PDB file of C-alpha atoms in Angstrom:
ATOM      1  CA  UNK L 268     -41.537 -13.629  -3.388  1.00  0.00           C
ATOM      2  CA  UNK L 269     -42.607 -11.205  -6.103  1.00  0.00           C
ATOM      3  CA  UNK L 270     -40.609 -10.485  -9.247  1.00  0.00           C
ATOM      4  CA  UNK L 271     -39.984  -6.974  -7.923  1.00  0.00           C
ATOM      5  CA  UNK L 272     -38.337  -8.348  -4.790  1.00  0.00           C
ATOM      6  CA  UNK L 273     -36.018 -10.794  -6.576  1.00  0.00           C
ATOM      7  CA  UNK L 274     -33.612  -8.227  -8.113  1.00  0.00           C
ATOM      8  CA  UNK L 275     -33.288  -6.481  -4.750  1.00  0.00           C
ATOM      9  CA  UNK L 276     -32.289  -9.733  -3.041  1.00  0.00           C
ATOM     10  CA  UNK L 277     -29.820 -10.545  -5.808  1.00  0.00           C
ATOM     11  CA  UNK L 278     -28.248  -7.098  -5.560  1.00  0.00           C
ATOM     12  CA  UNK L 279     -27.999  -7.487  -1.774  1.00  0.00           C
ATOM     13  CA  UNK L 280     -26.318 -10.864  -2.168  1.00  0.00           C
ATOM     14  CA  UNK L 281     -23.814  -9.445  -4.656  1.00  0.00           C
ATOM     15  CA  UNK L 282     -23.042  -6.536  -2.320  1.00  0.00           C
ATOM     16  CA  UNK L 283     -22.498  -8.870   0.637  1.00  0.00           C
ATOM     17  CA  UNK L 284     -20.241 -11.051  -1.529  1.00  0.00           C
ATOM     18  CA  UNK L 285     -18.202  -8.022  -2.590  1.00  0.00           C
ATOM     19  CA  UNK L 286     -17.848  -6.906   1.020  1.00  0.00           C
ATOM     20  CA  UNK L 287     -16.657 -10.388   2.019  1.00  0.00           C
ATOM     21  CA  UNK L 288     -14.090 -10.394  -0.784  1.00  0.00           C
ATOM     22  CA  UNK L 289     -12.907  -6.913   0.245  1.00  0.00           C
ATOM     23  CA  UNK L 290     -12.484  -8.098   3.843  1.00  0.00           C
ATOM     24  CA  UNK L 291     -10.414 -11.102   2.723  1.00  0.00           C
ATOM     25  CA  UNK L 292      -8.360  -8.903   0.405  1.00  0.00           C
ATOM     26  CA  UNK L 293      -7.578  -6.563   3.320  1.00  0.00           C
ATOM     27  CA  UNK L 294      -6.756  -9.504   5.609  1.00  0.00           C
ATOM     28  CA  UNK L 295      -4.241 -10.961   3.150  1.00  0.00           C
ATOM     29  CA  UNK L 296      -2.823  -7.534   2.289  1.00  0.00           C
ATOM     30  CA  UNK L 297      -2.339  -6.701   5.974  1.00  0.00           C
ATOM     31  CA  UNK L 298      -0.715 -10.089   6.622  1.00  0.00           C
ATOM     32  CA  UNK L 299       1.784  -9.359   3.839  1.00  0.00           C
ATOM     33  CA  UNK L 300       2.599  -5.835   5.026  1.00  0.00           C
ATOM     34  CA  UNK L 301       2.834  -7.028   8.655  1.00  0.00           C
ATOM     35  CA  UNK L 302       5.140  -9.847   7.499  1.00  0.00           C
ATOM     36  CA  UNK L 303       2.964 -12.596   8.914  1.00  0.00           C
ATOM     37  CA  UNK L 304       3.179 -13.796   5.321  1.00  0.00           C
ATOM     38  CA  UNK L 305       6.838 -13.581   4.324  1.00  0.00           C
ATOM     39  CA  UNK L 306       8.208 -12.760   0.865  1.00  0.00           C
ATOM     40  CA  UNK L 307       8.196 -15.901  -1.246  1.00  0.00           C
ATOM     41  CA  UNK L 308       5.513 -17.623   0.853  1.00  0.00           C
ATOM     42  CA  UNK L 309       3.215 -19.747  -1.308  1.00  0.00           C
ATOM     43  CA  UNK L 310      -0.472 -18.877  -1.270  1.00  0.00           C
ATOM     44  CA  UNK L 311      -2.339 -22.026  -2.298  1.00  0.00           C
ATOM     45  CA  UNK L 312      -5.847 -21.389  -3.586  1.00  0.00           C
ATOM     46  CA  UNK L 313      -7.273 -24.527  -1.962  1.00  0.00           C
ATOM     47  CA  UNK L 314      -5.777 -23.685   1.434  1.00  0.00           C
ATOM     48  CA  UNK L 315      -6.997 -20.078   1.327  1.00  0.00           C
ATOM     49  CA  UNK L 316     -10.423 -21.265   0.177  1.00  0.00           C
ATOM     50  CA  UNK L 317     -10.649 -23.571   3.186  1.00  0.00           C
ATOM     51  CA  UNK L 318      -9.374 -20.955   5.636  1.00  0.00           C
ATOM     52  CA  UNK L 319     -11.796 -18.223   4.530  1.00  0.00           C
ATOM     53  CA  UNK L 320     -14.717 -20.420   3.550  1.00  0.00           C
ATOM     54  CA  UNK L 321     -15.185 -19.111   0.006  1.00  0.00           C
ATOM     55  CA  UNK L 322     -14.767 -20.696  -3.419  1.00  0.00           C
ATOM     56  CA  UNK L 323     -11.430 -21.060  -5.164  1.00  0.00           C
ATOM     57  CA  UNK L 324     -12.838 -18.807  -7.883  1.00  0.00           C
ATOM     58  CA  UNK L 325     -13.336 -16.076  -5.286  1.00  0.00           C
ATOM     59  CA  UNK L 326      -9.831 -16.598  -3.908  1.00  0.00           C
ATOM     60  CA  UNK L 327      -8.411 -16.451  -7.434  1.00  0.00           C
ATOM     61  CA  UNK L 328     -10.023 -13.034  -7.996  1.00  0.00           C
ATOM     62  CA  UNK L 329      -8.574 -11.750  -4.731  1.00  0.00           C
ATOM     63  CA  UNK L 330      -5.094 -13.016  -5.637  1.00  0.00           C
ATOM     64  CA  UNK L 331      -5.371 -11.374  -9.056  1.00  0.00           C
ATOM     65  CA  UNK L 332      -6.268  -8.092  -7.359  1.00  0.00           C
ATOM     66  CA  UNK L 333      -3.222  -8.407  -5.084  1.00  0.00           C
ATOM     67  CA  UNK L 334      -1.087  -9.255  -8.113  1.00  0.00           C
ATOM     68  CA  UNK L 335      -2.171  -6.017  -9.822  1.00  0.00           C
ATOM     69  CA  UNK L 336      -0.783  -4.169  -6.795  1.00  0.00           C
ATOM     70  CA  UNK L 337       2.335  -6.392  -7.031  1.00  0.00           C
ATOM     71  CA  UNK L 338       1.924  -7.655  -3.486  1.00  0.00           C
ATOM     72  CA  UNK L 339       1.492 -11.154  -4.927  1.00  0.00           C
ATOM     73  CA  UNK L 340       3.250 -12.846  -7.849  1.00  0.00           C
ATOM     74  CA  UNK L 341       1.329 -15.287 -10.046  1.00  0.00           C
ATOM     75  CA  UNK L 342       3.480 -17.913 -11.775  1.00  0.00           C
ATOM     76  CA  UNK L 343       2.199 -20.535 -14.270  1.00  0.00           C
ATOM     77  CA  UNK L 344       2.094 -24.036 -12.732  1.00  0.00           C
ATOM     78  CA  UNK L 345       3.459 -22.734  -9.423  1.00  0.00           C
ATOM     79  CA  UNK L 346       0.535 -20.536  -8.462  1.00  0.00           C
ATOM     80  CA  UNK L 347       0.594 -17.501  -6.186  1.00  0.00           C
ATOM     81  CA  UNK L 348       3.271 -16.387  -3.764  1.00  0.00           C
ATOM     82  CA  UNK L 349       4.036 -13.262  -1.787  1.00  0.00           C
ATOM     83  CA  UNK L 350       6.155 -10.970  -3.951  1.00  0.00           C
ATOM     84  CA  UNK L 351       9.816 -10.836  -2.996  1.00  0.00           C
ATOM     85  CA  UNK L 352      11.131  -7.370  -3.937  1.00  0.00           C
ATOM     86  CA  UNK L 353      14.763  -7.316  -5.021  1.00  0.00           C
ATOM     87  CA  UNK L 354      17.318  -4.565  -4.496  1.00  0.00           C
ATOM     88  CA  UNK L 355      17.087  -3.631  -8.182  1.00  0.00           C
ATOM     89  CA  UNK L 356      13.279  -3.459  -8.050  1.00  0.00           C
ATOM     90  CA  UNK L 357      13.405  -1.287  -4.942  1.00  0.00           C
ATOM     91  CA  UNK L 358      15.831   1.078  -6.689  1.00  0.00           C
ATOM     92  CA  UNK L 359      13.601   1.209  -9.784  1.00  0.00           C
ATOM     93  CA  UNK L 360      10.537   2.019  -7.670  1.00  0.00           C
ATOM     94  CA  UNK L 361      12.231   4.840  -5.781  1.00  0.00           C
ATOM     95  CA  UNK L 362      13.850   6.204  -8.934  1.00  0.00           C
ATOM     96  CA  UNK L 363      10.383   6.384 -10.511  1.00  0.00           C
ATOM     97  CA  UNK L 364       8.988   8.086  -7.425  1.00  0.00           C
ATOM     98  CA  UNK L 365      11.804  10.652  -7.564  1.00  0.00           C
ATOM     99  CA  UNK L 366      10.984  11.508 -11.161  1.00  0.00           C
ATOM    100  CA  UNK L 367       7.237  11.747 -10.735  1.00  0.00           C
ATOM    101  CA  UNK L 368       6.534  12.929  -7.180  1.00  0.00           C
ATOM    102  CA  UNK L 369       9.259  15.562  -7.129  1.00  0.00           C
ATOM    103  CA  UNK L 370       8.110  16.855 -10.493  1.00  0.00           C
ATOM    104  CA  UNK L 371       4.549  17.242  -9.230  1.00  0.00           C
ATOM    105  CA  UNK L 372       5.428  19.438  -6.240  1.00  0.00           C
ATOM    106  CA  UNK L 373       5.259  22.833  -8.037  1.00  0.00           C
ATOM    107  CA  UNK L 374       1.748  21.988  -9.295  1.00  0.00           C
ATOM    108  CA  UNK L 375       0.694  20.839  -5.827  1.00  0.00           C
ATOM    109  CA  UNK L 376       2.017  24.073  -4.312  1.00  0.00           C
ATOM    110  CA  UNK L 377      -0.051  26.142  -6.747  1.00  0.00           C
ATOM    111  CA  UNK L 378      -3.224  24.237  -5.850  1.00  0.00           C
ATOM    112  CA  UNK L 379      -2.687  23.952  -2.090  1.00  0.00           C
ATOM    113  CA  UNK L 380      -5.320  25.587   0.106  1.00  0.00           C
ATOM    114  CA  UNK L 381      -6.216  25.539   3.796  1.00  0.00           C
ATOM    115  CA  UNK L 382      -8.597  22.622   3.399  1.00  0.00           C
ATOM    116  CA  UNK L 383      -6.029  20.505   1.536  1.00  0.00           C
ATOM    117  CA  UNK L 384      -3.278  21.350   4.026  1.00  0.00           C
ATOM    118  CA  UNK L 385      -5.528  20.398   6.952  1.00  0.00           C
ATOM    119  CA  UNK L 386      -6.365  17.067   5.296  1.00  0.00           C
ATOM    120  CA  UNK L 387      -2.685  16.274   4.780  1.00  0.00           C
ATOM    121  CA  UNK L 388      -1.763  17.279   8.340  1.00  0.00           C
ATOM    122  CA  UNK L 389      -4.411  14.908   9.675  1.00  0.00           C
ATOM    123  CA  UNK L 390      -2.919  12.037   7.671  1.00  0.00           C
ATOM    124  CA  UNK L 391       0.545  12.930   8.988  1.00  0.00           C
ATOM    125  CA  UNK L 392      -0.804  13.009  12.562  1.00  0.00           C
ATOM    126  CA  UNK L 393      -2.419   9.594  12.178  1.00  0.00           C
ATOM    127  CA  UNK L 394       0.822   8.209  10.754  1.00  0.00           C
ATOM    128  CA  UNK L 395       2.838   9.445  13.759  1.00  0.00           C
ATOM    129  CA  UNK L 396       0.258   8.039  16.164  1.00  0.00           C
ATOM    130  CA  UNK L 397       0.337   4.645  14.453  1.00  0.00           C
ATOM    131  CA  UNK L 398       4.127   4.531  14.780  1.00  0.00           C
ATOM    132  CA  UNK L 399       3.968   5.494  18.460  1.00  0.00           C
ATOM    133  CA  UNK L 400       1.420   2.721  19.002  1.00  0.00           C
ATOM    134  CA  UNK L 401       3.600   0.131  17.283  1.00  0.00           C
ATOM    135  CA  UNK L 402       1.188  -0.255  14.350  1.00  0.00           C
ATOM    136  CA  UNK L 403       3.831  -0.418  11.639  1.00  0.00           C
ATOM    137  CA  UNK L 404       1.572  -1.661   8.844  1.00  0.00           C
ATOM    138  CA  UNK L 405      -0.995   1.073   9.564  1.00  0.00           C
ATOM    139  CA  UNK L 406       1.753   3.719   9.551  1.00  0.00           C
ATOM    140  CA  UNK L 407       3.076   2.422   6.231  1.00  0.00           C
ATOM    141  CA  UNK L 408      -0.384   2.596   4.679  1.00  0.00           C
ATOM    142  CA  UNK L 409      -1.002   6.091   6.014  1.00  0.00           C
ATOM    143  CA  UNK L 410       2.346   7.252   4.635  1.00  0.00           C
ATOM    144  CA  UNK L 411       1.376   5.838   1.237  1.00  0.00           C
ATOM    145  CA  UNK L 412      -2.027   7.548   1.490  1.00  0.00           C
ATOM    146  CA  UNK L 413      -0.254  10.845   2.192  1.00  0.00           C
ATOM    147  CA  UNK L 414       1.900  10.589  -0.930  1.00  0.00           C
ATOM    148  CA  UNK L 415      -1.002   9.467  -3.101  1.00  0.00           C
ATOM    149  CA  UNK L 416      -3.140  12.372  -1.900  1.00  0.00           C
ATOM    150  CA  UNK L 417      -0.304  14.789  -2.681  1.00  0.00           C
ATOM    151  CA  UNK L 418      -0.139  13.462  -6.223  1.00  0.00           C
ATOM    152  CA  UNK L 419      -3.908  13.794  -6.613  1.00  0.00           C
ATOM    153  CA  UNK L 420      -3.714  17.426  -5.556  1.00  0.00           C
ATOM    154  CA  UNK L 421      -1.465  18.112  -8.556  1.00  0.00           C
ATOM    155  CA  UNK L 422      -4.509  17.795 -10.795  1.00  0.00           C
ATOM    156  CA  UNK L 423      -2.861  15.167 -13.006  1.00  0.00           C
ATOM    157  CA  UNK L 424      -5.053  12.074 -12.576  1.00  0.00           C
ATOM    158  CA  UNK L 425      -2.882   9.842 -14.777  1.00  0.00           C
ATOM    159  CA  UNK L 426       0.307  10.502 -12.828  1.00  0.00           C
ATOM    160  CA  UNK L 427      -1.580  10.268  -9.525  1.00  0.00           C
ATOM    161  CA  UNK L 428      -2.751   6.779 -10.479  1.00  0.00           C
ATOM    162  CA  UNK L 429       0.835   5.800 -11.298  1.00  0.00           C
ATOM    163  CA  UNK L 430       2.037   7.183  -7.953  1.00  0.00           C
ATOM    164  CA  UNK L 431      -0.623   5.082  -6.227  1.00  0.00           C
ATOM    165  CA  UNK L 432       0.808   1.934  -7.808  1.00  0.00           C
ATOM    166  CA  UNK L 433       4.349   2.922  -6.917  1.00  0.00           C
ATOM    167  CA  UNK L 434       3.320   3.602  -3.320  1.00  0.00           C
ATOM    168  CA  UNK L 435       1.686   0.182  -3.119  1.00  0.00           C
ATOM    169  CA  UNK L 436       4.964  -1.420  -4.197  1.00  0.00           C
ATOM    170  CA  UNK L 437       6.898   0.823  -1.813  1.00  0.00           C
ATOM    171  CA  UNK L 438       4.670  -0.283   1.063  1.00  0.00           C
ATOM    172  CA  UNK L 439       5.715  -3.901   0.556  1.00  0.00           C
ATOM    173  CA  UNK L 440       9.375  -2.941   0.152  1.00  0.00           C
ATOM    174  CA  UNK L 441       9.280  -0.853   3.326  1.00  0.00           C
ATOM    175  CA  UNK L 442       7.377  -3.490   5.282  1.00  0.00           C
ATOM    176  CA  UNK L 443       9.855  -6.204   4.330  1.00  0.00           C
ATOM    177  CA  UNK L 444      13.168  -4.337   4.389  1.00  0.00           C
ATOM    178  CA  UNK L 445      12.473  -1.338   6.624  1.00  0.00           C
ATOM    179  CA  UNK L 446      12.993  -1.000  10.381  1.00  0.00           C
ATOM    180  CA  UNK L 447      10.302  -1.537  12.986  1.00  0.00           C
ATOM    181  CA  UNK L 448       8.993   1.678  14.516  1.00  0.00           C
ATOM    182  CA  UNK L 449      10.558   3.837  11.811  1.00  0.00           C
ATOM    183  CA  UNK L 450       9.695   4.610   8.201  1.00  0.00           C
ATOM    184  CA  UNK L 451      13.151   5.699   7.131  1.00  0.00           C
ATOM    185  CA  UNK L 452      12.503   9.425   7.539  1.00  0.00           C
ATOM    186  CA  UNK L 453      12.031  11.935  10.323  1.00  0.00           C
ATOM    187  CA  UNK L 454       8.568  11.929  11.928  1.00  0.00           C
ATOM    188  CA  UNK L 455       8.105  15.631  11.109  1.00  0.00           C
ATOM    189  CA  UNK L 456       9.082  15.305   7.424  1.00  0.00           C
ATOM    190  CA  UNK L 457       5.521  15.296   6.118  1.00  0.00           C
ATOM    191  CA  UNK L 458       4.586  18.322   8.235  1.00  0.00           C
ATOM    192  CA  UNK L 459       7.641  20.220   6.961  1.00  0.00           C
ATOM    193  CA  UNK L 460       6.692  19.364   3.381  1.00  0.00           C
ATOM    194  CA  UNK L 461       3.150  20.633   3.928  1.00  0.00           C
ATOM    195  CA  UNK L 462       4.596  23.903   5.210  1.00  0.00           C
ATOM    196  CA  UNK L 463       6.568  24.495   2.006  1.00  0.00           C
ATOM    197  CA  UNK L 464       3.550  23.630  -0.141  1.00  0.00           C
ATOM    198  CA  UNK L 465       1.200  25.831   1.871  1.00  0.00           C
ATOM    199  CA  UNK L 466       3.643  28.722   1.460  1.00  0.00           C
ATOM    200  CA  UNK L 467       3.512  28.187  -2.300  1.00  0.00           C
ATOM    201  CA  UNK L 468       7.208  27.308  -2.452  1.00  0.00           C
ATOM    202  CA  UNK L 469       7.056  24.536  -5.052  1.00  0.00           C
ATOM    203  CA  UNK L 470      10.802  24.407  -5.747  1.00  0.00           C
ATOM    204  CA  UNK L 471      11.641  24.078  -2.045  1.00  0.00           C
ATOM    205  CA  UNK L 472       8.998  21.362  -1.738  1.00  0.00           C
ATOM    206  CA  UNK L 473      10.477  19.577  -4.762  1.00  0.00           C
ATOM    207  CA  UNK L 474      13.962  19.541  -3.224  1.00  0.00           C
ATOM    208  CA  UNK L 475      12.596  18.445   0.144  1.00  0.00           C
ATOM    209  CA  UNK L 476      10.617  15.588  -1.433  1.00  0.00           C
ATOM    210  CA  UNK L 477      13.789  14.383  -3.150  1.00  0.00           C
ATOM    211  CA  UNK L 478      15.678  14.246   0.162  1.00  0.00           C
ATOM    212  CA  UNK L 479      12.688  12.601   1.845  1.00  0.00           C
ATOM    213  CA  UNK L 480      12.498   9.771  -0.692  1.00  0.00           C
ATOM    214  CA  UNK L 481      16.270   9.255  -0.670  1.00  0.00           C
ATOM    215  CA  UNK L 482      16.225   8.936   3.129  1.00  0.00           C
ATOM    216  CA  UNK L 483      13.535   6.246   2.956  1.00  0.00           C
ATOM    217  CA  UNK L 484      15.437   4.306   0.291  1.00  0.00           C
ATOM    218  CA  UNK L 485      18.727   4.592   2.215  1.00  0.00           C
ATOM    219  CA  UNK L 486      17.090   3.134   5.330  1.00  0.00           C
ATOM    220  CA  UNK L 487      16.255  -0.199   3.671  1.00  0.00           C
ATOM    221  CA  UNK L 488      18.188  -3.359   4.575  1.00  0.00           C
ATOM    222  CA  UNK L 489      17.595  -5.849   1.781  1.00  0.00           C
ATOM    223  CA  UNK L 490      18.540  -9.469   2.565  1.00  0.00           C
ATOM    224  CA  UNK L 491      17.512 -12.737   0.905  1.00  0.00           C
ATOM    225  CA  UNK L 492      15.331 -15.238   2.740  1.00  0.00           C
ATOM    226  CA  UNK L 493      14.253 -18.757   1.794  1.00  0.00           C
ATOM    227  CA  UNK L 494      10.740 -19.472   0.584  1.00  0.00           C
ATOM    228  CA  UNK L 495       8.402 -21.015   3.128  1.00  0.00           C
ATOM    229  CA  UNK L 496       4.967 -22.612   3.291  1.00  0.00           C
ATOM    230  CA  UNK L 497       3.065 -20.710   6.014  1.00  0.00           C
ATOM    231  CA  UNK L 498       0.418 -22.144   8.320  1.00  0.00           C
ATOM    232  CA  UNK L 499      -2.501 -20.064   7.010  1.00  0.00           C
ATOM    233  CA  UNK L 500      -4.795 -20.822   9.944  1.00  0.00           C
ATOM    234  CA  UNK L 501      -2.125 -19.539  12.322  1.00  0.00           C
ATOM    235  CA  UNK L 502      -1.442 -16.467  10.178  1.00  0.00           C
ATOM    236  CA  UNK L 503      -5.119 -15.446  10.090  1.00  0.00           C
ATOM    237  CA  UNK L 504      -5.952 -16.617  13.620  1.00  0.00           C
ATOM    238  CA  UNK L 505      -8.540 -19.134  12.469  1.00  0.00           C
TER     239      UNK L 505
END
């Protein structure tokens, strides 16, 4: 092998490793949102390493990534566990979303065009289809994607990034304490919101977003459950 070929092979190996880590990250994230991994469930590095066939160092990086999204909690000497949202945390998250997302609606309305409206309607359509098909975790993710995209359309990248984090936390809260087959709001809510934004009615969109978020929060049923040690091979079908 020539010296010129070596860097190419190393870059390929790194890319394949990154793709493998991304796949494992998605698998664990989906298992959390789908509640195959319950809140409080311990995620032992050695067990995950054995299940997925990668090093504990690789697993640790994946758990740290999940911890940044607050899907996983890392505790000294105890290790990683699935985050257990509390009623107070849920309230804090939705209060923050009320302040930020509602406040962004007038800016979104001013920047809304046909292309942006079509993109949002497609996300809303996919969300409804996922719910009809019983794919709750997919619907939750698509709903989060919808709200994140709205925030991005405001033109404020800093607040959009914050909304993305809040939506990630909301996804776990909704997955754990929401109702199967329903996201706590009417299926046409997102389409109605798009209509107000497309018409340039930012204040109406702001009021509608407030009611929308309150309906989702009101639909939650938060109950305490005991911690458990899951069978990881069963959870991931391995």
